[in-house]
């Protein structure tokens, strides 16, 4: 029970790095001696000291013969920073309690081996489930090379995202909109289709009340490279923009887009191959993607089973209409057995709206 109490504090500290540590995981560390917390730390940003180093620096000589609680296996390799396992050994730490092994198959277990070889007692698996949940984005990316994908949609109670005339601002209320901006602040990229650009001309930036939000990479699916050159995502310079096109896109148009400062990637013969695009994003250390597209884009991700979670904001409104836009469009699945299944449903009241969160049920 004592181990769980201290590890819970380390997990709480790790959350301070939410949305800031990518492509690294969120990690917290607590050093305990004689039944008291004497130092703590968390990883703040990739390339800066890890949680263990912050805690060791705070503890100083008091770290000798102490116990450290760490939410992720201490690293044993040189990356952007030096190995934390070596620092723990040098500091004279007596015992290390770890929530989970590093999910990276290349380094998994090596930190534990190094600590044990130095005679340090190691306890593994303290609050492991909570630690895995906290770093689910990192776990997926580092083990598969693909980013964690969240589908976000805002709809009426009858599943409509716009009237038959295309009116969609604003279906949900202010509190729900603020939650969306908090989501943007936590991810590495926002993805939409060209239809949303043409209809709404969004900026896709993060606007939080305190003004501290970060602007993720903006990714536009635009198979034919028809994006207007005066679109906000190309002209406002508020964030980097990547336009994904197909081989059908005219070279002249691609060159014009490039002149705006945006990046262009060719992915797919006739239409953008979103699975291949996700691989490219993963290779660029984009660990999470928030999909804010319309019904067509949403169905593309559902059909290919390329999303991990869905956030459905539901407003207490009924639009009706066969021609009104729905949250998931496309051709639809031909049978119930083909449907994208969901699990772990959660419902939360968000102002006047509801938020339904669910995970895609894996095969």
PDB file of N, CA, C and O in Angstrom, residues 68-118:
ATOM      1  N   UNK A  68      13.511   5.363  -4.851  1.00  0.00           N
ATOM      2  CA  UNK A  68      12.908   6.235  -5.845  1.00  0.00           C
ATOM      3  C   UNK A  68      11.752   5.504  -6.519  1.00  0.00           C
ATOM      4  O   UNK A  68      11.856   4.316  -6.844  1.00  0.00           O
ATOM      5  N   UNK A  69      10.644   6.192  -6.686  1.00  0.00           N
ATOM      6  CA  UNK A  69       9.462   5.672  -7.378  1.00  0.00           C
ATOM      7  C   UNK A  69       9.395   6.353  -8.743  1.00  0.00           C
ATOM      8  O   UNK A  69       9.338   7.591  -8.833  1.00  0.00           O
ATOM      9  N   UNK A  70       9.420   5.553  -9.806  1.00  0.00           N
ATOM     10  CA  UNK A  70       9.428   6.086 -11.167  1.00  0.00           C
ATOM     11  C   UNK A  70       8.308   5.437 -11.967  1.00  0.00           C
ATOM     12  O   UNK A  70       8.105   4.222 -11.904  1.00  0.00           O
ATOM     13  N   UNK A  71       7.578   6.238 -12.742  1.00  0.00           N
ATOM     14  CA  UNK A  71       6.414   5.726 -13.471  1.00  0.00           C
ATOM     15  C   UNK A  71       6.789   4.920 -14.708  1.00  0.00           C
ATOM     16  O   UNK A  71       5.951   4.217 -15.262  1.00  0.00           O
ATOM     17  N   UNK A  72       8.052   5.016 -15.151  1.00  0.00           N
ATOM     18  CA  UNK A  72       8.512   4.262 -16.310  1.00  0.00           C
ATOM     19  C   UNK A  72       9.944   3.804 -16.058  1.00  0.00           C
ATOM     20  O   UNK A  72      10.727   4.507 -15.413  1.00  0.00           O
ATOM     21  N   UNK A  73      10.269   2.634 -16.562  1.00  0.00           N
ATOM     22  CA  UNK A  73      11.614   2.079 -16.401  1.00  0.00           C
ATOM     23  C   UNK A  73      12.693   3.114 -16.725  1.00  0.00           C
ATOM     24  O   UNK A  73      12.677   3.716 -17.806  1.00  0.00           O
ATOM     25  N   UNK A  74      13.649   3.337 -15.823  1.00  0.00           N
ATOM     26  CA  UNK A  74      14.746   4.270 -16.105  1.00  0.00           C
ATOM     27  C   UNK A  74      15.527   3.831 -17.340  1.00  0.00           C
ATOM     28  O   UNK A  74      15.800   2.651 -17.525  1.00  0.00           O
ATOM     29  N   UNK A  75      15.854   4.793 -18.180  1.00  0.00           N
ATOM     30  CA  UNK A  75      16.541   4.457 -19.432  1.00  0.00           C
ATOM     31  C   UNK A  75      17.982   4.038 -19.166  1.00  0.00           C
ATOM     32  O   UNK A  75      18.608   4.481 -18.204  1.00  0.00           O
ATOM     33  N   UNK A  76      18.496   3.173 -20.043  1.00  0.00           N
ATOM     34  CA  UNK A  76      19.868   2.688 -19.915  1.00  0.00           C
ATOM     35  C   UNK A  76      20.690   3.018 -21.149  1.00  0.00           C
ATOM     36  O   UNK A  76      21.795   2.518 -21.325  1.00  0.00           O
ATOM     37  N   UNK A  77      20.148   3.881 -22.016  1.00  0.00           N
ATOM     38  CA  UNK A  77      20.821   4.192 -23.269  1.00  0.00           C
ATOM     39  C   UNK A  77      20.991   5.707 -23.419  1.00  0.00           C
ATOM     40  O   UNK A  77      20.328   6.486 -22.749  1.00  0.00           O
ATOM     41  N   UNK A  78      21.881   6.078 -24.311  1.00  0.00           N
ATOM     42  CA  UNK A  78      22.082   7.490 -24.628  1.00  0.00           C
ATOM     43  C   UNK A  78      21.112   7.886 -25.733  1.00  0.00           C
ATOM     44  O   UNK A  78      21.118   7.314 -26.817  1.00  0.00           O
ATOM     45  N   UNK A  79      20.261   8.862 -25.449  1.00  0.00           N
ATOM     46  CA  UNK A  79      19.360   9.403 -26.452  1.00  0.00           C
ATOM     47  C   UNK A  79      19.628  10.893 -26.540  1.00  0.00           C
ATOM     48  O   UNK A  79      20.744  11.326 -26.781  1.00  0.00           O
ATOM     49  N   UNK A  80      18.570  11.689 -26.313  1.00  0.00           N
ATOM     50  CA  UNK A  80      18.778  13.137 -26.236  1.00  0.00           C
ATOM     51  C   UNK A  80      19.506  13.503 -24.939  1.00  0.00           C
ATOM     52  O   UNK A  80      20.119  14.555 -24.828  1.00  0.00           O
ATOM     53  N   UNK A  81      19.402  12.608 -23.930  1.00  0.00           N
ATOM     54  CA  UNK A  81      20.079  12.817 -22.647  1.00  0.00           C
ATOM     55  C   UNK A  81      20.794  11.522 -22.257  1.00  0.00           C
ATOM     56  O   UNK A  81      20.629  10.494 -22.907  1.00  0.00           O
ATOM     57  N   UNK A  82      21.567  11.560 -21.152  1.00  0.00           N
ATOM     58  CA  UNK A  82      22.293  10.386 -20.704  1.00  0.00           C
ATOM     59  C   UNK A  82      21.406   9.384 -19.998  1.00  0.00           C
ATOM     60  O   UNK A  82      20.250   9.678 -19.667  1.00  0.00           O
ATOM     61  N   UNK A  83      21.929   8.176 -19.754  1.00  0.00           N
ATOM     62  CA  UNK A  83      21.140   7.116 -19.120  1.00  0.00           C
ATOM     63  C   UNK A  83      20.778   7.446 -17.667  1.00  0.00           C
ATOM     64  O   UNK A  83      21.653   7.757 -16.848  1.00  0.00           O
ATOM     65  N   UNK A  84      19.488   7.366 -17.343  1.00  0.00           N
ATOM     66  CA  UNK A  84      19.041   7.626 -15.973  1.00  0.00           C
ATOM     67  C   UNK A  84      19.474   6.512 -15.021  1.00  0.00           C
ATOM     68  O   UNK A  84      19.715   6.759 -13.839  1.00  0.00           O
ATOM     69  N   UNK A  85      19.546   5.279 -15.529  1.00  0.00           N
ATOM     70  CA  UNK A  85      19.963   4.161 -14.676  1.00  0.00           C
ATOM     71  C   UNK A  85      21.360   4.415 -14.111  1.00  0.00           C
ATOM     72  O   UNK A  85      21.622   4.162 -12.928  1.00  0.00           O
ATOM     73  N   UNK A  86      22.262   4.927 -14.932  1.00  0.00           N
ATOM     74  CA  UNK A  86      23.615   5.229 -14.473  1.00  0.00           C
ATOM     75  C   UNK A  86      23.602   6.300 -13.384  1.00  0.00           C
ATOM     76  O   UNK A  86      24.354   6.223 -12.402  1.00  0.00           O
ATOM     77  N   UNK A  87      22.732   7.308 -13.559  1.00  0.00           N
ATOM     78  CA  UNK A  87      22.644   8.391 -12.577  1.00  0.00           C
ATOM     79  C   UNK A  87      22.126   7.876 -11.233  1.00  0.00           C
ATOM     80  O   UNK A  87      22.594   8.300 -10.170  1.00  0.00           O
ATOM     81  N   UNK A  88      21.181   6.935 -11.272  1.00  0.00           N
ATOM     82  CA  UNK A  88      20.641   6.369 -10.035  1.00  0.00           C
ATOM     83  C   UNK A  88      21.702   5.552  -9.306  1.00  0.00           C
ATOM     84  O   UNK A  88      21.814   5.600  -8.075  1.00  0.00           O
ATOM     85  N   UNK A  89      22.486   4.796 -10.066  1.00  0.00           N
ATOM     86  CA  UNK A  89      23.558   3.992  -9.477  1.00  0.00           C
ATOM     87  C   UNK A  89      24.606   4.903  -8.829  1.00  0.00           C
ATOM     88  O   UNK A  89      25.045   4.686  -7.695  1.00  0.00           O
ATOM     89  N   UNK A  90      24.982   5.933  -9.558  1.00  0.00           N
ATOM     90  CA  UNK A  90      25.997   6.866  -9.066  1.00  0.00           C
ATOM     91  C   UNK A  90      25.533   7.584  -7.796  1.00  0.00           C
ATOM     92  O   UNK A  90      26.345   7.867  -6.902  1.00  0.00           O
ATOM     93  N   UNK A  91      24.229   7.869  -7.714  1.00  0.00           N
ATOM     94  CA  UNK A  91      23.690   8.604  -6.556  1.00  0.00           C
ATOM     95  C   UNK A  91      23.582   7.730  -5.312  1.00  0.00           C
ATOM     96  O   UNK A  91      23.321   8.232  -4.220  1.00  0.00           O
ATOM     97  N   UNK A  92      23.719   6.422  -5.481  1.00  0.00           N
ATOM     98  CA  UNK A  92      23.637   5.533  -4.330  1.00  0.00           C
ATOM     99  C   UNK A  92      22.231   5.152  -3.926  1.00  0.00           C
ATOM    100  O   UNK A  92      21.975   4.769  -2.777  1.00  0.00           O
ATOM    101  N   UNK A  93      21.300   5.234  -4.879  1.00  0.00           N
ATOM    102  CA  UNK A  93      19.917   4.816  -4.604  1.00  0.00           C
ATOM    103  C   UNK A  93      19.913   3.347  -4.187  1.00  0.00           C
ATOM    104  O   UNK A  93      20.572   2.504  -4.804  1.00  0.00           O
ATOM    105  N   UNK A  94      19.153   3.035  -3.153  1.00  0.00           N
ATOM    106  CA  UNK A  94      19.121   1.671  -2.622  1.00  0.00           C
ATOM    107  C   UNK A  94      18.054   0.815  -3.290  1.00  0.00           C
ATOM    108  O   UNK A  94      18.242  -0.391  -3.506  1.00  0.00           O
ATOM    109  N   UNK A  95      16.896   1.424  -3.601  1.00  0.00           N
ATOM    110  CA  UNK A  95      15.773   0.662  -4.169  1.00  0.00           C
ATOM    111  C   UNK A  95      15.051   1.505  -5.211  1.00  0.00           C
ATOM    112  O   UNK A  95      14.898   2.719  -5.042  1.00  0.00           O
ATOM    113  N   UNK A  96      14.626   0.841  -6.278  1.00  0.00           N
ATOM    114  CA  UNK A  96      13.879   1.516  -7.338  1.00  0.00           C
ATOM    115  C   UNK A  96      12.554   0.787  -7.537  1.00  0.00           C
ATOM    116  O   UNK A  96      12.531  -0.418  -7.820  1.00  0.00           O
ATOM    117  N   UNK A  97      11.452   1.515  -7.380  1.00  0.00           N
ATOM    118  CA  UNK A  97      10.122   0.979  -7.649  1.00  0.00           C
ATOM    119  C   UNK A  97       9.650   1.547  -8.987  1.00  0.00           C
ATOM    120  O   UNK A  97       9.656   2.765  -9.182  1.00  0.00           O
ATOM    121  N   UNK A  98       9.281   0.667  -9.912  1.00  0.00           N
ATOM    122  CA  UNK A  98       8.938   1.063 -11.272  1.00  0.00           C
ATOM    123  C   UNK A  98       7.508   0.637 -11.587  1.00  0.00           C
ATOM    124  O   UNK A  98       7.103  -0.491 -11.282  1.00  0.00           O
ATOM    125  N   UNK A  99       6.749   1.531 -12.214  1.00  0.00           N
ATOM    126  CA  UNK A  99       5.374   1.192 -12.572  1.00  0.00           C
ATOM    127  C   UNK A  99       5.327   0.239 -13.760  1.00  0.00           C
ATOM    128  O   UNK A  99       4.591  -0.745 -13.745  1.00  0.00           O
ATOM    129  N   UNK A 100       6.106   0.522 -14.816  1.00  0.00           N
ATOM    130  CA  UNK A 100       6.050  -0.320 -16.012  1.00  0.00           C
ATOM    131  C   UNK A 100       7.381  -0.321 -16.746  1.00  0.00           C
ATOM    132  O   UNK A 100       8.174   0.626 -16.651  1.00  0.00           O
ATOM    133  N   UNK A 101       7.615  -1.396 -17.481  1.00  0.00           N
ATOM    134  CA  UNK A 101       8.791  -1.481 -18.337  1.00  0.00           C
ATOM    135  C   UNK A 101       8.638  -0.525 -19.514  1.00  0.00           C
ATOM    136  O   UNK A 101       7.523  -0.173 -19.912  1.00  0.00           O
ATOM    137  N   UNK A 102       9.744  -0.118 -20.087  1.00  0.00           N
ATOM    138  CA  UNK A 102       9.719   0.714 -21.279  1.00  0.00           C
ATOM    139  C   UNK A 102       9.076  -0.090 -22.415  1.00  0.00           C
ATOM    140  O   UNK A 102       9.513  -1.212 -22.708  1.00  0.00           O
ATOM    141  N   UNK A 103       8.038   0.426 -23.070  1.00  0.00           N
ATOM    142  CA  UNK A 103       7.378  -0.327 -24.144  1.00  0.00           C
ATOM    143  C   UNK A 103       8.193  -0.405 -25.424  1.00  0.00           C
ATOM    144  O   UNK A 103       7.845  -1.160 -26.332  1.00  0.00           O
ATOM    145  N   UNK A 104       9.275   0.376 -25.507  1.00  0.00           N
ATOM    146  CA  UNK A 104      10.136   0.317 -26.685  1.00  0.00           C
ATOM    147  C   UNK A 104      10.862  -1.022 -26.700  1.00  0.00           C
ATOM    148  O   UNK A 104      11.683  -1.302 -25.828  1.00  0.00           O
ATOM    149  N   UNK A 105      10.576  -1.888 -27.689  1.00  0.00           N
ATOM    150  CA  UNK A 105      11.173  -3.233 -27.706  1.00  0.00           C
ATOM    151  C   UNK A 105      12.697  -3.225 -27.785  1.00  0.00           C
ATOM    152  O   UNK A 105      13.348  -4.185 -27.382  1.00  0.00           O
ATOM    153  N   UNK A 106      13.287  -2.139 -28.257  1.00  0.00           N
ATOM    154  CA  UNK A 106      14.741  -2.065 -28.398  1.00  0.00           C
ATOM    155  C   UNK A 106      15.429  -1.919 -27.041  1.00  0.00           C
ATOM    156  O   UNK A 106      16.531  -2.426 -26.827  1.00  0.00           O
ATOM    157  N   UNK A 107      14.784  -1.227 -26.117  1.00  0.00           N
ATOM    158  CA  UNK A 107      15.426  -0.935 -24.825  1.00  0.00           C
ATOM    159  C   UNK A 107      14.710  -1.578 -23.637  1.00  0.00           C
ATOM    160  O   UNK A 107      15.179  -1.491 -22.510  1.00  0.00           O
ATOM    161  N   UNK A 108      13.594  -2.214 -23.883  1.00  0.00           N
ATOM    162  CA  UNK A 108      12.779  -2.795 -22.821  1.00  0.00           C
ATOM    163  C   UNK A 108      13.584  -3.729 -21.906  1.00  0.00           C
ATOM    164  O   UNK A 108      14.229  -4.666 -22.376  1.00  0.00           O
ATOM    165  N   UNK A 109      13.543  -3.450 -20.623  1.00  0.00           N
ATOM    166  CA  UNK A 109      14.177  -4.302 -19.624  1.00  0.00           C
ATOM    167  C   UNK A 109      15.639  -4.013 -19.365  1.00  0.00           C
ATOM    168  O   UNK A 109      16.195  -4.469 -18.354  1.00  0.00           O
ATOM    169  N   UNK A 110      16.300  -3.254 -20.227  1.00  0.00           N
ATOM    170  CA  UNK A 110      17.731  -3.026 -20.074  1.00  0.00           C
ATOM    171  C   UNK A 110      18.059  -2.138 -18.877  1.00  0.00           C
ATOM    172  O   UNK A 110      19.101  -2.296 -18.235  1.00  0.00           O
ATOM    173  N   UNK A 111      17.166  -1.194 -18.593  1.00  0.00           N
ATOM    174  CA  UNK A 111      17.378  -0.346 -17.430  1.00  0.00           C
ATOM    175  C   UNK A 111      17.283  -1.138 -16.140  1.00  0.00           C
ATOM    176  O   UNK A 111      18.097  -0.964 -15.218  1.00  0.00           O
ATOM    177  N   UNK A 112      16.305  -2.050 -16.078  1.00  0.00           N
ATOM    178  CA  UNK A 112      16.134  -2.909 -14.903  1.00  0.00           C
ATOM    179  C   UNK A 112      17.358  -3.803 -14.713  1.00  0.00           C
ATOM    180  O   UNK A 112      17.862  -3.969 -13.597  1.00  0.00           O
ATOM    181  N   UNK A 113      17.832  -4.381 -15.822  1.00  0.00           N
ATOM    182  CA  UNK A 113      19.004  -5.253 -15.761  1.00  0.00           C
ATOM    183  C   UNK A 113      20.224  -4.513 -15.212  1.00  0.00           C
ATOM    184  O   UNK A 113      20.973  -5.034 -14.379  1.00  0.00           O
ATOM    185  N   UNK A 114      20.422  -3.282 -15.668  1.00  0.00           N
ATOM    186  CA  UNK A 114      21.576  -2.504 -15.230  1.00  0.00           C
ATOM    187  C   UNK A 114      21.491  -2.191 -13.737  1.00  0.00           C
ATOM    188  O   UNK A 114      22.488  -2.253 -13.014  1.00  0.00           O
ATOM    189  N   UNK A 115      20.279  -1.843 -13.276  1.00  0.00           N
ATOM    190  CA  UNK A 115      20.096  -1.534 -11.852  1.00  0.00           C
ATOM    191  C   UNK A 115      20.357  -2.759 -10.979  1.00  0.00           C
ATOM    192  O   UNK A 115      21.050  -2.687  -9.962  1.00  0.00           O
ATOM    193  N   UNK A 116      19.808  -3.899 -11.393  1.00  0.00           N
ATOM    194  CA  UNK A 116      19.994  -5.134 -10.619  1.00  0.00           C
ATOM    195  C   UNK A 116      21.456  -5.558 -10.596  1.00  0.00           C
ATOM    196  O   UNK A 116      21.967  -6.037  -9.576  1.00  0.00           O
ATOM    197  N   UNK A 117      22.128  -5.380 -11.730  1.00  0.00           N
ATOM    198  CA  UNK A 117      23.540  -5.748 -11.805  1.00  0.00           C
ATOM    199  C   UNK A 117      24.391  -4.918 -10.851  1.00  0.00           C
ATOM    200  O   UNK A 117      25.464  -5.367 -10.402  1.00  0.00           O
ATOM    201  N   UNK A 118      23.905  -3.714 -10.530  1.00  0.00           N
ATOM    202  CA  UNK A 118      24.625  -2.827  -9.617  1.00  0.00           C
ATOM    203  C   UNK A 118      24.248  -3.097  -8.162  1.00  0.00           C
ATOM    204  O   UNK A 118      24.702  -2.377  -7.261  1.00  0.00           O
TER     205      UNK A 118
END
